[in-house]
Coordinates of C-alpha atoms in Angstrom, one line a residue:
M1 CA 101.8 19.8 10.6
L2 CA 101.8 16.7 8.4
A3 CA 100.2 14.7 11.1
R4 CA 97.3 17.1 11.5
I5 CA 96.6 17.0 7.7
L6 CA 96.6 13.1 7.8
R7 CA 94.2 13.0 10.8
F8 CA 91.8 15.5 9.0
I9 CA 91.8 13.3 5.8
I10 CA 91.1 10.2 7.9
D11 CA 88.2 11.8 9.8
L12 CA 86.7 13.1 6.5
A13 CA 86.8 9.6 5.0
R14 CA 85.0 8.1 8.0
R15 CA 82.2 10.8 7.8
I16 CA 81.7 10.0 4.1
C17 CA 81.4 6.3 4.8
N18 CA 78.9 6.7 7.6
K19 CA 76.7 9.0 5.5
E20 CA 76.4 6.3 2.7
Q21 CA 75.3 3.7 5.2
K22 CA 72.4 5.7 6.6
P23 CA 69.0 5.2 4.9
S24 CA 67.7 8.0 2.8
F25 CA 64.2 9.3 3.6
N26 CA 64.0 10.9 0.3
K27 CA 64.1 7.6 -1.6
A28 CA 61.0 5.3 -2.0
V29 CA 61.3 1.9 -0.4
I30 CA 60.0 -0.9 -2.5
I31 CA 58.5 -3.9 -0.6
H32 CA 58.1 -7.0 -2.7
K33 CA 55.0 -9.2 -2.1
P34 CA 55.5 -12.8 -1.2
A35 CA 55.2 -15.2 -4.2
V36 CA 51.9 -16.8 -3.0
C37 CA 49.3 -17.7 -5.5
I38 CA 45.7 -16.8 -4.3
P39 CA 42.9 -18.2 -6.5
P40 CA 40.3 -15.7 -7.7
Q41 CA 37.0 -15.7 -5.8
K42 CA 34.0 -17.0 -7.6
K43 CA 31.1 -14.5 -7.8
A44 CA 27.8 -15.7 -6.3
P45 CA 25.1 -16.2 -9.0
L46 CA 22.6 -13.4 -9.1
Q47 CA 19.3 -14.3 -7.6
K48 CA 16.3 -13.4 -9.6
R49 CA 13.7 -11.3 -7.8
A50 CA 10.4 -13.2 -7.3
D51 CA 7.7 -11.4 -9.2
T52 CA 5.0 -13.4 -7.5
P53 CA 4.8 -14.7 -3.9
P54 CA 5.3 -18.4 -3.3
A55 CA 2.3 -20.6 -3.5
I56 CA 0.5 -21.0 -0.2
K57 CA -1.5 -24.2 0.2
P58 CA -4.6 -24.1 2.3
A59 CA -4.8 -26.2 5.4
T60 CA -5.8 -29.8 4.7
I61 CA -9.3 -30.3 6.1
K62 CA -12.2 -32.7 5.4
G63 CA -14.7 -29.9 5.1
S64 CA -17.1 -31.2 7.7
V65 CA -14.7 -30.1 10.5
H66 CA -16.2 -26.6 10.3
R67 CA -19.8 -27.6 9.6
I68 CA -21.7 -26.4 12.7
R69 CA -23.7 -29.5 13.2
D70 CA -20.4 -31.6 13.4
L71 CA -18.8 -29.5 16.1
A72 CA -18.3 -30.7 19.7
P73 CA -21.0 -29.3 22.0
C74 CA -20.1 -26.3 24.1
S75 CA -21.9 -24.5 26.9
R76 CA -21.1 -21.1 25.5
W77 CA -20.8 -19.8 21.9
F78 CA -20.1 -16.5 20.1
L79 CA -21.6 -16.0 16.7
C80 CA -19.9 -13.2 14.6
I81 CA -21.7 -12.1 11.5
D82 CA -20.5 -10.1 8.5
E83 CA -22.0 -9.5 5.0
V84 CA -20.7 -10.3 1.6
G85 CA -21.7 -8.4 -1.5
S86 CA -23.8 -5.2 -1.6
C87 CA -27.1 -6.0 -3.2
F88 CA -29.6 -8.1 -1.2
C89 CA -32.7 -7.7 -3.3
G90 CA -33.9 -8.2 -6.9
P91 CA -32.6 -10.4 -9.7
N92 CA -29.1 -9.0 -9.5
A93 CA -28.7 -9.7 -5.8
D94 CA -25.2 -10.7 -4.9
G95 CA -25.5 -10.4 -1.2
G96 CA -25.0 -13.0 1.5
I97 CA -24.2 -13.4 5.2
V98 CA -21.2 -15.2 6.7
G99 CA -21.0 -16.3 10.3
V100 CA -18.1 -17.7 12.4
L101 CA -19.3 -19.6 15.4
V102 CA -16.5 -19.5 18.1
P103 CA -16.7 -21.7 21.3
G104 CA -16.2 -19.8 24.5
S105 CA -13.1 -21.8 25.3
S106 CA -11.4 -21.0 21.9
Q107 CA -7.9 -19.7 21.7
L108 CA -8.6 -18.0 18.4
R109 CA -7.1 -14.5 18.7
Y110 CA -8.8 -11.2 17.8
L111 CA -7.6 -9.6 14.6
P112 CA -6.5 -5.9 14.8
P113 CA -9.4 -3.4 15.0
E114 CA -8.3 -1.8 11.7
F115 CA -8.2 -5.1 9.9
H116 CA -10.1 -5.3 6.6
A117 CA -9.4 -8.2 4.3
A118 CA -10.0 -6.1 1.1
D119 CA -7.0 -4.0 2.1
E120 CA -4.6 -6.9 2.8
S121 CA -2.4 -8.8 0.4
F122 CA -3.4 -12.3 -0.8
P123 CA -0.5 -14.1 1.0
H124 CA -1.4 -12.5 4.3
C125 CA -5.1 -13.3 3.9
A126 CA -4.3 -16.9 2.8
E127 CA -2.2 -17.4 6.0
L128 CA -5.0 -16.0 8.1
L129 CA -7.5 -18.3 6.5
N130 CA -5.2 -21.2 7.2
E131 CA -5.1 -20.1 10.8
L132 CA -8.9 -20.1 11.0
L133 CA -9.2 -23.5 9.4
K134 CA -6.8 -25.0 12.0
T135 CA -9.1 -23.7 14.8
P136 CA -12.1 -25.6 16.0
C137 CA -15.0 -23.3 15.1
G138 CA -18.1 -23.3 12.9
I139 CA -18.3 -21.5 9.6
I140 CA -21.5 -20.8 7.7
G141 CA -22.4 -18.7 4.7
I142 CA -25.7 -18.3 3.0
R143 CA -26.6 -16.3 -0.1
T144 CA -29.7 -14.2 -0.1
K145 CA -30.9 -16.0 -3.2
T146 CA -30.4 -19.3 -1.3
A147 CA -32.2 -18.2 1.8
F148 CA -35.1 -16.6 -0.2
P149 CA -35.3 -18.4 -3.6
S150 CA -38.6 -16.8 -4.4
G151 CA -37.3 -13.3 -3.7
M152 CA -37.5 -10.8 -0.9
T153 CA -40.9 -9.3 0.1
S154 CA -39.5 -6.2 1.7
F155 CA -37.0 -3.9 0.0
S156 CA -36.3 -1.9 3.1
S157 CA -35.2 -4.9 5.3
E158 CA -33.6 -7.4 2.9
W159 CA -30.2 -7.2 4.7
I160 CA -31.6 -7.8 8.2
C161 CA -33.8 -10.6 6.9
S162 CA -30.7 -12.3 5.6
V163 CA -29.0 -11.9 8.9
K164 CA -31.9 -13.4 10.8
K165 CA -32.0 -16.3 8.3
C166 CA -28.3 -17.0 9.0
I167 CA -28.9 -16.9 12.8
H168 CA -31.8 -19.3 12.4
E169 CA -29.6 -21.8 10.4
V170 CA -27.0 -21.6 13.2
L171 CA -29.5 -22.3 15.9
R172 CA -30.9 -25.2 13.9
Q173 CA -27.5 -26.8 13.4
M174 CA -25.9 -26.0 16.8
P175 CA -24.9 -29.1 18.8
L176 CA -26.3 -29.3 22.3
N177 CA -25.4 -31.2 25.4
G178 CA -27.4 -29.4 28.1
K179 CA -28.1 -25.7 28.5
T180 CA -26.2 -23.6 26.0
K181 CA -25.7 -19.8 25.8
L182 CA -25.2 -17.9 22.6
S183 CA -24.0 -14.3 22.1
I184 CA -24.5 -12.7 18.6
L185 CA -22.3 -9.9 17.3
I186 CA -23.3 -8.4 13.9
E187 CA -21.1 -6.0 12.0
Q188 CA -22.7 -2.7 11.5
R189 CA -24.0 -2.0 8.0
G190 CA -23.4 1.6 6.9
E191 CA -27.0 2.5 6.0
Y192 CA -28.6 0.5 8.8
D193 CA -29.7 2.4 11.9
I194 CA -28.0 0.9 15.0
K195 CA -30.7 2.5 17.1
Y196 CA -33.1 0.0 15.6
N197 CA -34.8 -2.0 18.4
T198 CA -32.5 -5.0 18.7
R199 CA -34.7 -6.4 21.5
Y200 CA -37.5 -6.7 19.0
I201 CA -35.2 -8.5 16.5
L202 CA -34.1 -10.9 19.2
E203 CA -37.6 -11.7 20.3
E204 CA -38.6 -12.3 16.7
I205 CA -35.7 -14.8 16.3
R206 CA -36.7 -16.6 19.5
T207 CA -40.3 -16.8 18.5
Q208 CA -39.6 -18.2 15.1
F209 CA -37.1 -20.7 16.4
S210 CA -39.5 -21.9 19.2
L211 CA -42.2 -22.6 16.6
A212 CA -39.7 -24.5 14.3
M213 CA -37.8 -26.5 17.0
P214 CA -39.5 -26.1 20.4
N215 CA -37.5 -28.7 22.3
K216 CA -34.2 -27.3 21.1
A217 CA -35.2 -23.7 21.7
R218 CA -35.8 -24.4 25.4
R219 CA -32.2 -25.4 25.8
I220 CA -30.6 -22.4 24.0
Q221 CA -30.4 -19.0 25.7
I222 CA -29.5 -16.1 23.5
T223 CA -27.8 -13.8 26.0
M224 CA -26.9 -10.9 23.6
L225 CA -27.6 -9.6 20.1
T226 CA -25.8 -6.4 19.2
F227 CA -24.4 -4.5 16.2
S228 CA -20.8 -3.4 16.3
Q229 CA -18.1 -1.7 14.3
K230 CA -15.6 -3.7 12.3
G231 CA -12.8 -5.2 14.4
S232 CA -14.8 -6.1 17.5
L233 CA -14.0 -9.5 19.1
W234 CA -13.8 -12.1 16.3
L235 CA -15.6 -10.1 13.6
G236 CA -12.4 -9.8 11.6
W237 CA -12.5 -13.6 10.9
A238 CA -16.0 -13.3 9.5
D239 CA -14.8 -10.4 7.3
L240 CA -11.9 -12.6 6.1
T241 CA -14.2 -15.5 5.1
A242 CA -16.6 -13.2 3.4
H243 CA -13.8 -11.6 1.4
F244 CA -12.8 -15.0 -0.1
W245 CA -16.5 -15.9 -0.7
S246 CA -17.3 -12.7 -2.5
R247 CA -18.6 -12.8 -6.0
S248 CA -16.1 -10.1 -6.9
A249 CA -13.1 -12.1 -5.6
N250 CA -10.5 -12.8 -8.2
R251 CA -9.7 -16.3 -9.6
T252 CA -6.8 -16.9 -7.3
K253 CA -8.9 -16.4 -4.2
K254 CA -11.8 -18.4 -5.6
N255 CA -9.5 -21.3 -6.4
Y256 CA -7.9 -21.1 -3.0
L257 CA -11.2 -21.2 -1.3
A258 CA -12.3 -24.1 -3.4
Q259 CA -9.4 -26.2 -2.1
T260 CA -10.5 -25.7 1.5
G261 CA -13.6 -27.8 1.2
L262 CA -15.9 -25.1 2.7
V263 CA -18.0 -24.4 -0.4
G264 CA -21.1 -26.5 -0.5
R265 CA -20.6 -27.8 3.1
C266 CA -20.3 -24.6 5.1
L267 CA -20.6 -21.9 2.5
L268 CA -24.0 -22.6 0.9
E269 CA -24.1 -21.4 -2.7
N270 CA -27.5 -22.6 -3.6
V271 CA -30.7 -24.2 -2.4
H272 CA -29.3 -27.6 -3.2
H273 CA -26.5 -27.1 -0.7
L274 CA -28.9 -25.9 1.9
Q275 CA -31.1 -28.9 1.5
N276 CA -28.1 -31.2 1.8
V277 CA -27.2 -29.7 5.2
H278 CA -30.8 -30.1 6.4
N279 CA -31.0 -33.7 5.3
I280 CA -27.8 -34.9 7.1

């Protein structure tokens, strides 16, 4: 009997000892972090948001590169014409015509049909003008007051008379080396009737040019003269140039255009500029 009591006491003691050695799941276990010193990260300085786009410099040119008479001869040309301004008659006339003369072998891309420079940002237009300036092509602009210093004689056709004057100047300056073909694309003016007899206009241009420069007229064949909507072929580039040359252009655009060297050499502001081109 005594032996059983002793064995019971020994077994009870063993159970108590084993219970103390088991981990308790009711107690929180504290894990100590290693004593490693991590330096605090430096915060990056806040970048100020640019309120104005970075300055875009125009392509460096000599000016005469895009003067039509200084271009290399080509057997085929495309003349794209757009207007600048809105009034082509009277003492307050601000109108003018801009033409971009593209050689048939040019890699100059077409701008999207919906392109209109007046709806685009200045940085985008400046980049496009740089692209044009880096491309071998002719640029010409002539104010109505420059083309007709004594005033227009017909109030109903002042715009088309300015267009014909621009075409005549292109024909006069165009470089030749044998037979040359010219296609003319004119942006449609809102109030101008596109059903007007373009063949009559073409014949009038040919006749006037033949009388002025008969030898040169025999070597130039005008294969097409048509009016088209904005965005056809290279018309977007004429619209872009006219946008910078507009009287209503802001100071930033005017200063940018002044740096290109086009004004006075290609874009003729006054009769003096026109005379200089003729006397070269």
